[in-house]
XYZ file of C-alpha atoms in Angstrom:
770
model
C -32.783 -9.704 22.542
C -34.748 -9.555 19.279
C -33.291 -8.339 15.976
C -35.079 -4.965 15.911
C -33.944 -4.072 19.426
C -30.348 -5.012 18.601
C -30.396 -2.859 15.452
C -31.887 0.030 17.448
C -29.068 -0.174 20.037
C -26.425 -0.237 17.287
C -27.977 2.801 15.559
C -28.123 4.685 18.837
C -24.472 3.893 19.575
C -23.140 4.788 16.121
C -25.269 7.943 15.869
C -27.003 7.379 12.527
C -29.705 5.301 10.868
C -28.580 2.241 8.960
C -29.671 1.760 5.366
C -31.912 -1.110 4.328
C -28.940 -2.822 2.644
C -26.782 -2.481 5.752
C -29.510 -3.913 7.993
C -29.997 -6.857 5.623
C -26.294 -7.724 5.811
C -26.163 -7.393 9.605
C -29.300 -9.435 10.334
C -28.820 -12.210 7.760
C -25.046 -12.724 7.517
C -24.998 -15.601 10.020
C -27.653 -17.732 8.304
C -25.071 -19.184 5.911
C -21.792 -18.242 4.271
C -22.032 -14.799 2.745
C -20.425 -12.495 0.224
C -21.000 -8.813 1.000
C -20.366 -7.086 -2.315
C -19.551 -3.597 -1.029
C -18.841 -0.655 -3.325
C -16.273 2.019 -2.416
C -17.366 4.242 0.475
C -20.310 2.028 1.434
C -19.327 1.547 5.095
C -18.260 -2.098 4.853
C -15.975 -1.951 7.913
C -18.845 -0.577 9.994
C -21.125 -3.356 8.749
C -18.598 -6.002 9.830
C -18.253 -4.472 13.307
C -22.031 -4.039 13.635
C -22.518 -7.692 12.607
C -20.238 -8.927 15.407
C -22.044 -6.723 17.954
C -25.440 -7.810 16.571
C -24.589 -11.520 16.965
C -23.597 -10.934 20.588
C -26.661 -8.811 21.436
C -28.985 -11.471 19.976
C -27.043 -14.302 21.663
C -26.155 -15.925 18.346
C -22.401 -15.847 18.939
C -19.998 -14.255 21.402
C -17.259 -11.926 20.035
C -14.380 -14.151 21.211
C -15.655 -16.862 18.849
C -15.123 -14.555 15.861
C -11.986 -14.161 13.740
C -11.569 -11.095 11.492
C -8.799 -11.277 8.897
C -7.509 -8.465 6.731
C -4.439 -7.612 4.666
C -2.796 -4.662 6.396
C -1.821 -3.751 9.937
C -3.518 -0.376 9.458
C -6.853 -1.996 8.556
C -6.531 -4.442 11.458
C -5.951 -1.634 13.970
C -8.822 0.411 12.546
C -11.251 -2.511 12.873
C -10.121 -3.237 16.420
C -10.373 0.421 17.464
C -13.842 0.845 15.974
C -15.078 -2.294 17.688
C -13.789 -1.106 21.082
C -15.272 2.379 20.610
C -18.708 1.025 19.663
C -18.697 -1.446 22.549
C -17.721 1.346 24.980
C -20.610 3.535 23.774
C -23.102 0.684 24.226
C -21.772 0.036 27.755
C -22.266 3.722 28.589
C -25.754 3.967 27.065
C -27.029 0.580 28.276
C -25.266 -0.388 31.510
C -27.763 -3.210 32.099
C -26.512 -5.102 29.036
C -23.399 -7.171 29.976
C -21.425 -5.841 27.016
C -18.433 -4.968 29.191
C -17.892 -8.657 29.934
C -17.615 -9.652 26.297
C -14.186 -10.861 25.323
C -12.734 -9.384 22.161
C -12.842 -10.888 18.654
C -9.478 -11.758 17.158
C -8.408 -9.156 14.585
C -5.408 -10.304 12.533
C -3.602 -9.755 9.274
C -3.204 -12.864 7.125
C 0.552 -12.908 7.764
C 0.213 -12.597 11.538
C -2.455 -15.295 11.740
C -0.545 -17.740 9.532
C 2.636 -17.041 11.511
C 0.844 -17.742 14.796
C -0.356 -21.125 13.440
C 3.134 -22.053 12.241
C 4.703 -21.260 15.596
C 2.554 -23.936 17.195
C 4.763 -26.455 15.399
C 8.062 -27.286 17.096
C 9.980 -26.725 13.838
C 8.988 -23.044 13.739
C 8.326 -22.303 17.424
C 11.379 -20.033 17.716
C 11.519 -18.768 14.119
C 11.621 -15.001 13.629
C 10.503 -13.043 10.568
C 12.784 -11.941 7.730
C 11.386 -8.688 6.340
C 14.277 -7.835 3.998
C 15.754 -10.503 1.747
C 18.306 -8.041 0.312
C 20.490 -8.560 3.392
C 21.333 -11.967 1.895
C 22.174 -10.603 -1.555
C 25.962 -10.520 -1.130
C 26.072 -14.141 -0.051
C 23.728 -15.233 -2.863
C 25.767 -13.314 -5.468
C 28.902 -15.239 -4.473
C 26.969 -18.466 -4.913
C 26.126 -17.851 -8.605
C 28.929 -18.774 -11.078
C 30.172 -15.995 -13.372
C 29.493 -18.052 -16.502
C 25.741 -17.917 -15.736
C 25.541 -14.147 -15.283
C 23.706 -11.719 -17.544
C 26.281 -9.022 -18.451
C 23.617 -6.439 -19.339
C 22.305 -6.058 -15.784
C 23.972 -5.502 -12.436
C 24.058 -8.358 -9.953
C 21.584 -6.565 -7.704
C 19.190 -5.898 -10.610
C 19.413 -9.557 -11.555
C 18.533 -10.704 -8.026
C 15.657 -8.217 -7.885
C 14.251 -9.803 -11.061
C 14.804 -13.310 -9.687
C 12.948 -12.617 -6.447
C 10.121 -10.799 -8.232
C 9.661 -14.018 -10.201
C 9.879 -16.062 -6.982
C 7.183 -13.931 -5.312
C 4.966 -14.137 -8.402
C 5.228 -17.936 -8.692
C 4.185 -18.403 -5.068
C 1.484 -15.724 -4.829
C -0.198 -16.928 -8.033
C 0.006 -20.533 -6.833
C 2.045 -21.520 -9.883
C 4.528 -23.101 -7.481
C 3.974 -24.131 -3.871
C 7.623 -23.668 -2.938
C 9.033 -21.439 -5.682
C 10.940 -24.370 -7.207
C 8.488 -27.095 -8.231
C 5.625 -26.616 -10.712
C 2.099 -26.799 -9.249
C 0.269 -28.822 -11.886
C -2.846 -28.905 -9.669
C -3.418 -25.229 -10.453
C -5.726 -24.982 -13.517
C -3.971 -21.779 -14.611
C -0.643 -23.633 -14.758
C -2.220 -26.421 -16.793
C -3.470 -23.828 -19.293
C -0.114 -22.032 -19.431
C 1.768 -25.259 -20.149
C -0.819 -26.676 -22.515
C 0.811 -27.891 -25.739
C 4.285 -27.346 -24.248
C 6.736 -30.214 -24.725
C 8.163 -29.749 -21.230
C 6.183 -28.998 -18.074
C 9.315 -27.673 -16.377
C 9.946 -24.626 -14.199
C 11.953 -23.090 -17.040
C 8.985 -23.436 -19.418
C 6.624 -21.967 -16.815
C 8.903 -18.998 -16.109
C 9.194 -18.265 -19.842
C 5.403 -18.449 -20.196
C 4.651 -15.915 -17.439
C 7.598 -13.562 -17.930
C 6.769 -10.150 -19.356
C 10.117 -9.900 -21.121
C 12.632 -12.049 -22.934
C 14.838 -13.880 -20.457
C 18.418 -14.874 -21.178
C 19.115 -18.593 -21.518
C 20.709 -18.877 -18.057
C 17.963 -17.115 -16.094
C 16.340 -20.283 -14.713
C 19.719 -21.716 -13.687
C 20.530 -18.523 -11.779
C 17.012 -18.456 -10.363
C 17.293 -21.973 -8.921
C 20.731 -21.347 -7.426
C 19.605 -18.040 -5.884
C 16.364 -19.410 -4.411
C 17.988 -22.564 -3.013
C 20.784 -20.534 -1.425
C 18.227 -18.092 -0.005
C 16.337 -20.993 1.589
C 19.576 -22.327 3.086
C 20.507 -18.938 4.548
C 17.070 -18.501 6.124
C 17.261 -21.971 7.660
C 20.707 -21.189 9.095
C 19.343 -17.987 10.687
C 16.075 -19.660 11.794
C 13.931 -17.081 9.986
C 10.948 -17.276 7.659
C 9.688 -14.655 5.215
C 6.123 -13.710 4.283
C 6.026 -16.281 1.477
C 7.124 -18.984 3.927
C 4.179 -18.175 6.178
C 1.915 -19.355 3.365
C 4.118 -22.039 1.822
C 5.107 -23.806 5.038
C 1.617 -23.584 6.531
C 0.181 -25.134 3.369
C 2.794 -27.894 3.479
C 1.901 -28.572 7.126
C -1.811 -28.745 6.263
C -1.026 -31.271 3.530
C 1.229 -33.316 5.823
C 1.344 -34.910 9.257
C 0.545 -31.685 11.161
C -2.866 -31.138 9.563
C -4.949 -32.084 12.633
C -2.720 -30.155 15.027
C -3.167 -26.907 13.080
C -6.888 -27.339 12.388
C -7.535 -28.034 16.087
C -5.859 -24.709 16.911
C -8.665 -22.771 15.162
C -11.650 -24.721 16.526
C -12.676 -21.872 18.829
C -13.610 -19.663 15.854
C -17.221 -20.270 14.883
C -17.421 -17.342 12.472
C -14.739 -15.934 10.173
C -14.824 -12.530 8.459
C -12.391 -11.794 5.622
C -12.074 -8.097 4.796
C -10.948 -6.860 1.344
C -11.618 -10.317 -0.077
C -10.835 -9.081 -3.591
C -7.156 -8.957 -2.540
C -6.829 -12.656 -1.653
C -4.359 -14.838 -3.552
C -4.306 -18.510 -4.529
C -2.408 -19.880 -1.519
C -4.266 -17.734 1.022
C -7.621 -19.001 -0.238
C -6.569 -22.653 -0.260
C -5.212 -22.341 3.292
C -8.525 -20.799 4.436
C -10.387 -23.678 2.770
C -8.387 -26.267 4.707
C -8.216 -24.426 8.038
C -11.948 -23.724 8.213
C -13.383 -26.577 6.158
C -16.025 -27.275 8.845
C -17.585 -23.793 8.678
C -16.741 -22.699 5.137
C -20.304 -23.361 3.926
C -22.037 -21.945 6.994
C -20.110 -19.202 8.768
C -17.577 -17.645 6.390
C -18.359 -14.000 5.609
C -16.218 -12.371 2.932
C -16.465 -8.643 2.327
C -14.982 -6.836 -0.645
C -15.377 -5.034 -3.935
C -14.286 -6.668 -7.177
C -14.053 -3.164 -8.689
C -11.147 -2.492 -6.308
C -9.073 -5.582 -7.120
C -5.782 -3.850 -8.009
C -3.015 -6.037 -6.593
C -2.339 -8.538 -9.388
C 1.399 -7.857 -8.979
C 0.996 -9.367 -5.498
C -0.913 -12.388 -6.774
C -4.472 -11.269 -6.055
C -7.099 -12.100 -8.625
C -10.751 -10.982 -8.967
C -11.556 -14.623 -9.780
C -12.024 -15.453 -6.092
C -14.571 -12.751 -5.300
C -16.366 -12.963 -8.658
C -16.776 -16.746 -8.328
C -17.218 -16.994 -4.556
C -20.936 -17.832 -4.588
C -20.761 -19.664 -7.902
C -17.750 -21.989 -7.721
C -15.884 -21.578 -4.419
C -18.851 -21.792 -2.013
C -21.792 -22.629 -4.305
C -24.489 -22.320 -1.632
C -23.328 -18.900 -0.370
C -25.633 -15.874 -0.313
C -24.762 -12.457 -1.790
C -25.728 -9.070 -0.349
C -24.876 -5.729 -1.936
C -23.810 -2.467 -0.327
C -24.307 -0.176 -3.292
C -24.480 3.380 -1.876
C -21.235 5.382 -1.817
C -21.411 7.700 1.215
C -17.909 9.089 0.621
C -17.646 10.378 -2.938
C -19.889 13.227 -4.023
C -22.269 12.569 -6.888
C -20.603 14.288 -9.828
C -17.251 12.649 -9.131
C -18.765 9.189 -8.702
C -21.050 9.479 -11.729
C -18.100 10.478 -13.912
C -16.293 7.235 -12.966
C -19.145 4.740 -13.360
C -19.311 4.405 -17.180
C -15.628 3.446 -17.150
C -15.756 0.760 -14.443
C -18.963 -0.650 -15.918
C -17.036 -1.401 -19.139
C -15.400 -4.288 -17.287
C -17.295 -7.428 -18.212
C -15.551 -9.610 -15.627
C -17.229 -8.193 -12.529
C -20.137 -8.688 -10.159
C -23.280 -6.768 -10.966
C -24.239 -3.951 -8.611
C -26.066 -0.684 -9.148
C -23.701 1.873 -7.583
C -25.246 5.161 -6.518
C -23.999 8.283 -4.687
C -25.488 9.435 -1.400
C -25.226 13.079 -2.584
C -26.080 12.949 -6.317
C -25.842 16.671 -7.166
C -22.692 17.653 -5.258
C -18.969 17.429 -5.986
C -16.420 19.183 -8.197
C -14.343 17.530 -10.892
C -11.638 19.273 -12.973
C -9.314 18.292 -15.807
C -6.002 19.872 -16.814
C -3.311 18.733 -19.234
C 0.471 18.682 -18.845
C 2.618 20.642 -21.267
C 6.276 21.537 -21.517
C 5.562 24.854 -19.847
C 6.567 25.420 -16.219
C 4.685 23.354 -13.660
C 3.808 26.483 -11.720
C 1.899 27.743 -14.779
C -0.330 24.677 -15.073
C -3.819 24.955 -13.640
C -3.471 21.596 -11.881
C -0.566 22.834 -9.763
C -1.985 26.342 -9.343
C -5.110 24.761 -7.877
C -3.040 22.437 -5.666
C -0.879 25.300 -4.355
C -3.928 27.481 -3.665
C -5.859 24.751 -1.848
C -2.874 23.681 0.262
C -2.198 27.268 1.374
C -5.738 28.557 1.802
C -7.970 25.728 3.027
C -8.052 23.352 5.979
C -9.266 20.417 3.938
C -7.499 17.074 3.714
C -5.599 16.907 0.423
C -3.903 14.041 -1.413
C -1.804 13.963 -4.558
C -2.142 10.493 -6.086
C 0.127 9.027 -8.752
C -0.003 5.776 -10.707
C 3.664 4.845 -10.228
C 5.941 5.121 -7.220
C 8.631 7.032 -9.160
C 6.110 9.785 -10.000
C 6.159 10.725 -6.322
C 9.742 11.862 -6.943
C 8.600 14.417 -9.512
C 5.744 15.706 -7.345
C 8.053 15.904 -4.318
C 10.481 18.041 -6.343
C 7.690 20.381 -7.450
C 6.236 20.725 -3.941
C 9.692 21.278 -2.442
C 10.518 23.945 -5.018
C 7.202 25.667 -4.241
C 7.739 25.462 -0.450
C 4.686 23.245 0.086
C 5.123 20.837 3.007
C 3.823 17.325 2.497
C 3.686 13.869 4.047
C 4.809 10.971 1.914
C 4.017 7.282 2.286
C 7.101 5.067 2.255
C 10.617 6.018 1.278
C 11.108 8.533 -1.487
C 13.978 9.734 -3.598
C 14.112 12.987 -5.455
C 13.738 12.749 -9.205
C 17.436 13.608 -9.471
C 18.298 10.451 -7.512
C 16.484 8.084 -9.863
C 18.588 5.797 -12.028
C 17.302 7.175 -15.348
C 17.863 10.788 -14.296
C 21.401 9.924 -13.210
C 22.112 8.302 -16.586
C 21.155 11.494 -18.428
C 22.997 13.772 -16.030
C 26.177 11.701 -16.102
C 26.437 11.499 -19.897
C 25.567 15.187 -20.370
C 28.207 16.112 -17.801
C 30.743 13.824 -19.506
C 30.401 15.671 -22.819
C 30.277 19.099 -21.221
C 33.391 18.469 -19.083
C 35.173 16.340 -21.712
C 35.349 13.690 -18.989
C 36.489 10.102 -19.692
C 35.368 8.640 -16.332
C 31.716 9.666 -16.592
C 31.595 8.611 -20.237
C 32.820 5.070 -19.503
C 30.421 4.803 -16.555
C 27.598 5.679 -18.979
C 28.733 3.348 -21.769
C 26.409 0.503 -20.753
C 23.384 2.710 -21.454
C 24.612 3.556 -24.961
C 25.916 0.252 -26.292
C 25.294 -2.289 -23.557
C 27.988 -4.083 -21.613
C 30.092 -4.779 -24.717
C 30.675 -1.056 -25.295
C 31.714 -0.502 -21.693
C 34.006 -3.535 -21.885
C 35.601 -2.279 -25.119
C 36.297 1.195 -23.674
C 37.625 -0.183 -20.384
C 39.977 -2.644 -22.088
C 41.182 -0.080 -24.632
C 41.984 2.368 -21.854
C 43.825 -0.264 -19.842
C 45.770 -1.933 -22.665
C 46.399 0.767 -25.267
C 45.722 4.213 -23.840
C 48.469 5.419 -21.533
C 47.440 9.079 -21.117
C 45.117 8.797 -18.095
C 44.883 12.576 -17.627
C 43.835 13.303 -21.177
C 40.370 14.395 -22.248
C 37.437 12.421 -23.651
C 37.802 13.744 -27.194
C 41.383 12.524 -27.498
C 40.471 9.196 -25.877
C 37.636 8.502 -28.334
C 39.668 9.669 -31.339
C 42.477 7.316 -30.335
C 40.065 4.396 -29.964
C 39.107 4.690 -33.644
C 42.418 3.068 -34.573
C 41.193 -0.177 -33.018
C 38.616 -0.578 -35.755
C 41.375 -1.143 -38.293
C 42.572 -4.250 -36.432
C 41.589 -7.681 -37.673
C 40.172 -8.799 -34.313
C 37.685 -5.933 -34.058
C 36.773 -6.062 -37.745
C 35.552 -9.619 -37.218
C 33.577 -8.670 -34.100
C 29.802 -8.691 -34.969
C 29.120 -5.597 -32.856
C 31.983 -3.507 -34.260
C 29.681 -1.402 -36.465
C 27.571 -0.420 -33.441
C 30.641 0.505 -31.379
C 32.105 2.559 -34.211
C 28.809 4.418 -34.732
C 28.573 5.265 -31.020
C 32.108 6.674 -30.962
C 31.563 8.737 -34.118
C 28.264 10.132 -32.782
C 29.954 10.942 -29.467
C 32.724 12.848 -31.234
C 30.082 14.842 -33.134
C 28.392 15.761 -29.836
C 31.745 16.861 -28.396
C 32.285 19.102 -31.441
C 28.788 20.547 -30.990
C 29.371 21.320 -27.293
C 32.756 22.894 -28.060
C 31.185 25.105 -30.739
C 28.299 26.190 -28.494
C 30.657 27.189 -25.692
C 32.216 29.744 -28.056
C 28.878 31.255 -29.116
C 27.121 34.066 -27.269
C 23.637 33.083 -28.419
C 22.575 30.016 -26.421
C 18.861 30.212 -27.191
C 18.333 26.577 -28.265
C 21.701 25.089 -27.369
C 20.542 22.868 -24.496
C 17.410 21.728 -26.341
C 19.488 20.514 -29.292
C 22.102 19.091 -26.939
C 19.465 17.057 -25.113
C 18.006 15.824 -28.429
C 21.440 14.520 -29.454
C 21.884 12.799 -26.094
C 18.468 11.163 -26.498
C 19.432 9.834 -29.905
C 22.698 8.446 -28.554
C 20.944 6.658 -25.669
C 17.833 5.523 -27.548
C 18.851 1.930 -28.391
C 20.226 1.213 -24.939
C 17.338 2.737 -22.995
C 14.737 1.032 -25.199
C 16.466 -2.304 -24.618
C 16.461 -1.836 -20.851
C 12.799 -0.786 -20.968
C 11.849 -3.896 -22.948
C 13.609 -6.029 -20.362
C 12.014 -4.180 -17.420
C 15.343 -3.024 -15.991
C 13.952 0.495 -16.147
C 10.309 1.370 -16.695
C 9.048 3.081 -19.824
C 6.730 5.410 -17.851
C 9.634 6.483 -15.642
C 11.825 7.110 -18.681
C 9.088 9.268 -20.216
C 8.646 11.306 -17.015
C 12.382 11.997 -16.806
C 12.616 12.897 -20.514
C 9.627 15.253 -20.296
C 11.008 16.889 -17.165
C 14.481 17.385 -18.653
C 13.031 18.612 -21.953
C 11.250 21.378 -20.062
C 14.434 22.200 -18.131
C 16.413 22.476 -21.368
C 13.873 25.013 -22.681
C 14.089 26.952 -19.446
C 17.901 27.193 -19.105
C 20.426 28.685 -21.486
C 23.469 27.567 -19.522
C 24.323 23.988 -18.592
C 26.277 25.215 -15.568
C 23.252 27.158 -14.304
C 21.153 24.037 -14.711
C 23.636 21.862 -12.771
C 24.005 24.432 -9.972
C 20.241 24.726 -9.599
C 19.965 20.934 -9.480
C 22.434 20.888 -6.579
C 20.466 23.584 -4.736
C 17.253 21.651 -5.321
C 18.837 18.509 -3.858
C 19.894 20.430 -0.738
C 16.325 21.683 -0.344
C 14.951 18.199 -0.824
C 17.359 16.615 1.676
C 16.545 19.253 4.293
C 12.847 18.510 3.889
C 13.361 14.740 3.770
C 15.040 14.660 7.184
C 12.462 16.963 8.740
C 9.214 15.731 10.279
C 6.492 17.320 8.174
C 3.047 18.248 9.399
C 1.873 19.242 5.947
C -1.714 18.491 5.017
C -0.786 17.357 1.510
C -0.429 13.575 1.385
C 1.726 12.194 -1.436
C 0.731 8.614 -2.289
C 0.527 6.092 -5.067
C -3.013 4.979 -5.904
C -2.249 1.579 -4.387
C -1.083 3.191 -1.139
C -4.257 5.305 -0.996
C -6.635 2.350 -1.226
C -8.911 2.301 1.807
C -8.301 6.008 2.475
C -10.370 9.118 1.773
C -9.629 12.832 1.346
C -11.678 15.990 0.917
C -9.702 16.824 -2.229
C -7.746 14.529 -4.528
C -5.264 15.657 -7.181
C -4.672 12.780 -9.588
C -1.445 13.320 -11.511
C -0.096 11.914 -14.763
C -2.906 10.018 -16.488
C -0.975 9.061 -19.632
C -1.064 6.229 -22.139
C 2.080 4.732 -20.566
C -0.057 2.324 -18.548
C -2.331 1.269 -21.348
C -2.289 1.667 -25.141
C -5.458 2.735 -26.950
C -5.365 -0.414 -29.098
C -5.585 -2.526 -25.968
C -8.951 -0.963 -25.148
C -10.336 -2.184 -28.473
C -8.971 -5.674 -27.830
C -10.686 -5.711 -24.447
C -14.029 -4.698 -25.982
C -13.811 -7.564 -28.476
C -12.108 -10.113 -26.230
C -12.950 -9.573 -22.523
C -10.654 -11.234 -20.012
C -13.152 -13.953 -19.024
C -13.646 -15.184 -22.608
C -13.116 -18.916 -23.094
C -10.756 -20.228 -25.772
C -13.726 -21.780 -27.573
C -15.541 -18.418 -27.741
C -12.300 -16.670 -28.742
C -11.675 -19.068 -31.647
C -15.288 -18.825 -32.806
C -15.113 -15.018 -32.852
C -11.791 -14.965 -34.714
C -13.069 -17.505 -37.261
C -16.268 -15.548 -37.892
C -14.810 -12.019 -37.852
C -11.450 -12.277 -39.637
C -10.619 -13.535 -43.103
C -7.331 -15.160 -42.059
C -5.354 -15.717 -38.880
C -2.719 -13.376 -40.320
C -5.279 -10.590 -39.854
C -5.200 -11.375 -36.134
C -1.399 -11.113 -36.196
C -1.673 -7.698 -37.882
C -4.097 -6.532 -35.179
C -1.599 -7.624 -32.529
C 1.158 -5.620 -34.268
C -1.111 -2.563 -34.384
C -1.740 -2.953 -30.647
C 2.014 -3.079 -29.877
C 1.835 -6.588 -28.472
C 4.956 -8.710 -27.865
C 6.215 -11.777 -29.779
C 4.409 -10.863 -33.013
C 7.281 -12.233 -35.118
C 6.655 -15.715 -33.729
C 2.917 -15.269 -34.312
C 3.411 -14.445 -38.015
C 5.767 -17.408 -38.470
C 3.282 -19.735 -36.783
C 0.325 -18.644 -38.913
C 2.374 -18.926 -42.119
C 3.086 -22.578 -41.336
C 1.379 -25.344 -43.308
C 1.258 -27.553 -40.215
C -2.241 -27.466 -38.598
C -0.750 -28.296 -35.177
C 1.580 -25.283 -35.312
C -1.277 -23.040 -36.474
C -3.509 -24.201 -33.596
C -0.681 -23.761 -31.084
C -0.089 -20.237 -32.420
C -3.779 -19.362 -32.121
C -3.782 -20.580 -28.527
C -0.689 -18.461 -27.861
C -2.557 -15.436 -29.288
C -5.453 -16.219 -26.977
C -3.262 -16.183 -23.861
C -1.457 -13.006 -24.961
C -4.742 -11.195 -25.644
C -6.364 -12.426 -22.412
C -3.357 -11.098 -20.503
C -3.656 -7.692 -22.199
C -7.414 -7.665 -21.614
C -6.936 -8.433 -17.911
C -4.407 -5.568 -17.713
C -6.936 -3.164 -19.248
C -9.582 -4.182 -16.727
C -7.179 -3.766 -13.814
C -6.154 -0.301 -15.057
C -9.852 0.642 -15.058
C -10.096 -0.554 -11.476
C -6.978 1.412 -10.503
C -8.387 4.643 -11.967
C -11.750 3.954 -10.307
C -10.030 3.487 -6.925
C -8.187 6.789 -7.417
C -11.337 8.721 -8.316
C -13.332 7.312 -5.408
C -10.768 8.434 -2.810
C -12.152 11.969 -3.297
C -15.003 13.234 -1.149
C -15.656 16.760 -2.459
C -13.219 17.604 -5.252
C -11.190 15.697 -7.846
C -8.640 17.285 -10.181
C -7.198 15.091 -12.959
C -3.933 15.901 -14.717
C -3.263 14.173 -18.047
C -0.721 14.319 -20.851
C -1.396 16.865 -23.594
C -0.424 14.607 -26.500
C -0.872 11.148 -24.983
C -3.683 11.092 -22.396
C -4.785 7.782 -20.951
C -7.419 6.256 -23.274
C -9.408 5.399 -20.144
C -10.319 9.094 -19.879
C -12.468 8.539 -22.965
C -14.549 6.122 -20.921
C -15.396 8.411 -18.001
C -18.450 10.664 -18.260
C -16.661 13.892 -19.142
C -19.840 15.959 -18.897
C -19.214 16.030 -15.138
C -15.582 17.128 -15.530
C -14.803 20.816 -16.050
C -12.026 21.228 -18.588
C -12.834 18.119 -20.625
C -15.006 18.082 -23.708
C -17.291 15.071 -23.901
C -15.587 11.913 -25.201
C -13.021 13.660 -27.389
C -9.514 12.349 -26.726
C -7.854 14.927 -28.985
C -9.506 17.956 -27.413
C -9.776 17.071 -23.752
C -9.479 20.674 -22.614
C-alpha cells in the first residue's frame, strides 16, 4: 500500500484530518533515527500509534517487531488501548486488509522491560520485586552503631535521607551501584575537579543540598550494604537494581545473552524521552546498539522535563540529534490542540526564557478562546477568596472536569481540609494526610497545648524543636535525676530546672546560655497564658500567643529547614494557616475542639470512595493529564527566589565555565562583588566563598571561582525547571485556568507570563498583581 492510501485509512479510522506536521512524522520516522519534539497537547501518543499502523499498512515493519517504552503503567496501558481501538476500527472499515492477523507491539514501562531482561539470567530468574524499602528499616537501624548517629534527627528520618541520596547517586549515574564513584560520568569528573579526594564522601558532600554531619557517609555505607544483604537474603530486587544489575550484566559475561533477547525488535519508540535518566539511556545504547542510528524514535518535550529529583535531565533530549545520535533527524509537533489560546499564550513568554531548550514555535489550535484568572491569598477566610469561591461554584454547578493542582505534596493536605470543610467531594492521587497530621502542624499544636495545659509531657516531647536534641536531653535527665514531683505542672518544673544553671558542670557547657534562654522565654509564655485566662477580652490573645510560640521555635525550625528535615514551603503553609486560625478564634479550647471535629470529617471522607469530579493532584502527578478547568494553588516565592531569576538571565544553566569566567571578569570589578551577589540571592556557603576570594593564593581563588560556577549553574538549572513545572501546570487546562498566588510573596515566575491574558493581574507588576 502506498503512503497516501495508508494515511487516508488512518484518518478515516481516527475520525479527523492529520496536520502536515503529524503526517511528516508518521511517513518519515522510519528513514533513520528520529527525535519528535512534541509540545504539550500536540497528540504525540496518537502519532506514535499511527506510525506503527502506518509501517504495517505500507509493509515496512510488522507491529510485533516494534517495542514501545514509557515511564508509567498508566501511559503504557493508554498506548496499548489506543492501538487496539484503532486496529479494531480499521478491521471493521476495511475487512479486506489483514489487520486482524497482526500481532501486537510490545508496550512496556522501563522497569518492566529491564526486569524481564534480568529474569532471563539464572541469578535473577526467581527474583521478585521489592517496592518498599522501609520494611527493612528496623533491621538496618540495628546495624548502625550509636556512636555514628545524628542526634538531631530520628532514625527513620536519617534513613530517609540516606536512601534519597542512594536513589540520587544511581539515577544521576554518579554511582553505578550506590557505593563506588562513577568517574566515567563527565558530571562526576566536573564535580570532583580540584578535589583532593575522589571518594564517595567527597561526592556526597558536593551534591548534597545541605550540610551533612561528619558521620553521614559512614552511616550511608553501612545502611546501603546492609540493605543489599537483606535483599539478597529475600531474593528481591528494587527498581534501582533493575537498572544497576542489568547494566552490570551488559558490561560483563552476560552481554551477548541479553542483547540476543531483544533481536526481534527492529524499531524502538521511547515515549516521554525528556524523563530518561543516565543509566536508562546507557542501557538503551547497549541493548539496541545495532539500530540506535537507524530505528530509534524518541518522542518528548524538553519543556516538560520536570523530574530532576528522579534523575532525569533535559540534556538527553536537547542533545539527542547533536551528541547522542549525531545523524538523527528532528521533527516538530508544535500545535497545542488541548489548551485554549489565551491560556497557552500567557505561558509562552515564561517558558521561552529558558535558554537551554530546543527551538520550536508553539501555537494554539484555538487562538482566541480560553479564560485565565488570578487571585491572591490573604489571611482572610479561604471561603472569602475568589479562587475558592470560583472553585466551589464550578464544582457544584458544572459538569466539567476540574483539577486543583499544587506544587508540593503537602499542599494537598491544606486543600483537602478546605474542600472537606466546604463539603466538596474530591478524588486524590496517592495517600494524603490532613494538614493537622503533618509533622510541622503537630509540633505547633503540641507546644501550644503544653503551655495552655501547663503540661510537662508535651513540653519535653517538643523540646527538640526549640533547642535541638541537647535541650530535650537536659530536660529528660533533670526530670529523672533531680525532679521527683512527677504530677506537678510545667511552670514548677521549669522554675526548678533553673537551679541547675548555678552548677559548675552546666556553667561550663557551651550551650547553657541557649538552654537558659529557652526556659526563661517558656516561663514568660506561661505567665502570659495564665494572665489571658483571667481576662474577659480575648480579642488578640491567640494572635499574640502564636507570635510568641513562633519566636520560641524559630531557631529550631530554621535549623531543620536548612537541613531538609522539614521543608520551608510546608512550614510557611502551616504558619499562614495557623495565623489565620488565631485571628478567627478567641478561645484556644474552641480552636482545639474544632480541629478534632475537622479530623473526624476528614477521616470519614478519607475512608469513603469518592466520586467527586474535583481531582486533587500535585503538578508532577498531573503531567500527561488534561482537564476542562484547572485551579493552580499556591504560587509563592518558596520555590524560587527573585534573585535567582536574575542569576539565570545572566548565567543560563548551559553556560560553560570559560564563558562564565569571561563574563565575571568583564562585568565585575572584583570577585568579592560576585560573593556579594550570591549573598543577595540567598545562596548557600557564602562564608566559604568570601574566605576563598580574600585569599592571596591564586589556586584557592580559582578553586573558589569554580565553586561559584557550580553553585550558580545549580541555581540556574533549578530556575529553568521551575519554569517548566509552571508551564506543565498551565498547559493541563483546556478551557479555564485560575491561578492563586501569595499576596506578599508571589512567585517571581508570574512576572514572566503574559499577564495581559490573565484577568486579575496587572501587566508585569509583581507588587500589584491584582
